[in-house]
Phi, psi and omega in degrees: 000324179297321178298322178295318179297326180274000181063030174270075190291324180295315179293321180296320180295321180295319179295316179293323179294324174298315179296319182287337174296326178273325182224086187300338183260023180280106187298316183295322179295320177297317180296315182289325177292325175298320177294320179295318179296321176299320178292335177269008179063030174257074192294317183296320176294320178298314179301319179301316179293317179297317182292322178295319178293325182288330174294330180279324180226080185300337182261010180287107185293327181298319179293317178301318180296318181295319178298321180292335180280343180298141176295137181281144175288132181264123177264133181297137180296140180288140181286127179264129179272120182295136181278147180288138179295133182280141180268123179261120181267114181293137179272133176247133180276140181277142182294340185288339181261113178288149182293140181290133180277143180279136175281140174297157186295333183287339182268352179287161180293136182293146178290151181295131181277134178274148181290143178299155184302331183292336183269347181281157182293139176292146180296141181290133179277126178270137180290137177298140179296140180297142179296136180296138178285125181296135179284115185276349181283133179256148181293124182284135177294146180293143181293150181293136182275146168274109188271121181230146179297127181289149179258353181208166178292331176295315178295324179297311181299320179296312180293324181298317178297317181294320179292325180300324179294336183263354174108172185294327178300320178291321176299318178299315180294322180293318183297330179291340180285343188257116175299126181305330182294342182267356184305311183300318180287327181287308187274321186053244178248020187259356181294122181281153180302320179294325178291316179300314180297321180291324176299316177298320179294323178291316180299316181294317186277326187248308182299316184293338180267329191240347184248155175287163184300328181298317179293320177298315181300315181300318178297313182293326179291319176300318178294325184295344181268004179288142184301323188253030185298321183296322179291321179295317182292322185300328184258018176291141175276178186299323182293321177287327173297326177291326175298320178299317180294322178298318180297310184286333173294323176295317182292328181300336185293328185233335185275132179303143184302316183294336177277327186276333184302311181302319181292318181297322182296330179292335179260009182059035177254128178265128181264000000 
């Protein structure tokens, strides 16, 4: 995003292409690469990225706006062949044919009389549709999960999906089952952007409220050792960037500045 703001479109396109090589369906990467390509005057490629992103998120207004900003292709006007003027031959009436005399209105055939409304068949009455029967069945709450520390990224993704259906409180409880020191070995390069963003949201909303600064620091330090952290951070939206600021503002209260600065720089947070 910084490269786009600085109008370094070549570098921005390269960064987005790296991200898309790993995650071809990353909507933000497609949108930002489209902006970079537009800046490089590669309009057709930009349009392709925007249209591909729009198929993934049809209601994304930012993508719709960027598509509308693209210059329209101008088609040369078709040459019109002037038509030959038609020759009109005037018709002359022959004197041998006398003009037809108009019949008075009283001698014309009478118009067909319509039957009065009282003699027509009454419209068939349709029976009212039966009222829908109210569904008396109530949605059963999901059973409580047995939360266990995952041993692989596959187990984490499976459990994470199940916890997501049960809400943020369950995600918070599940995240506490995983020692932060195991994050690099567990996730490696497989942590998805939506999972990363949700973890930041959970740390901001729950850890900052209920955990001591040491626990928060350990979680953020574990995340900071992930191989693709710079790519994950680069595509954060404003709400997740705000989560990062909330987390580091909380840490500033008790963690020494010289200890916190290196960690904050990995998340592109300025203290």
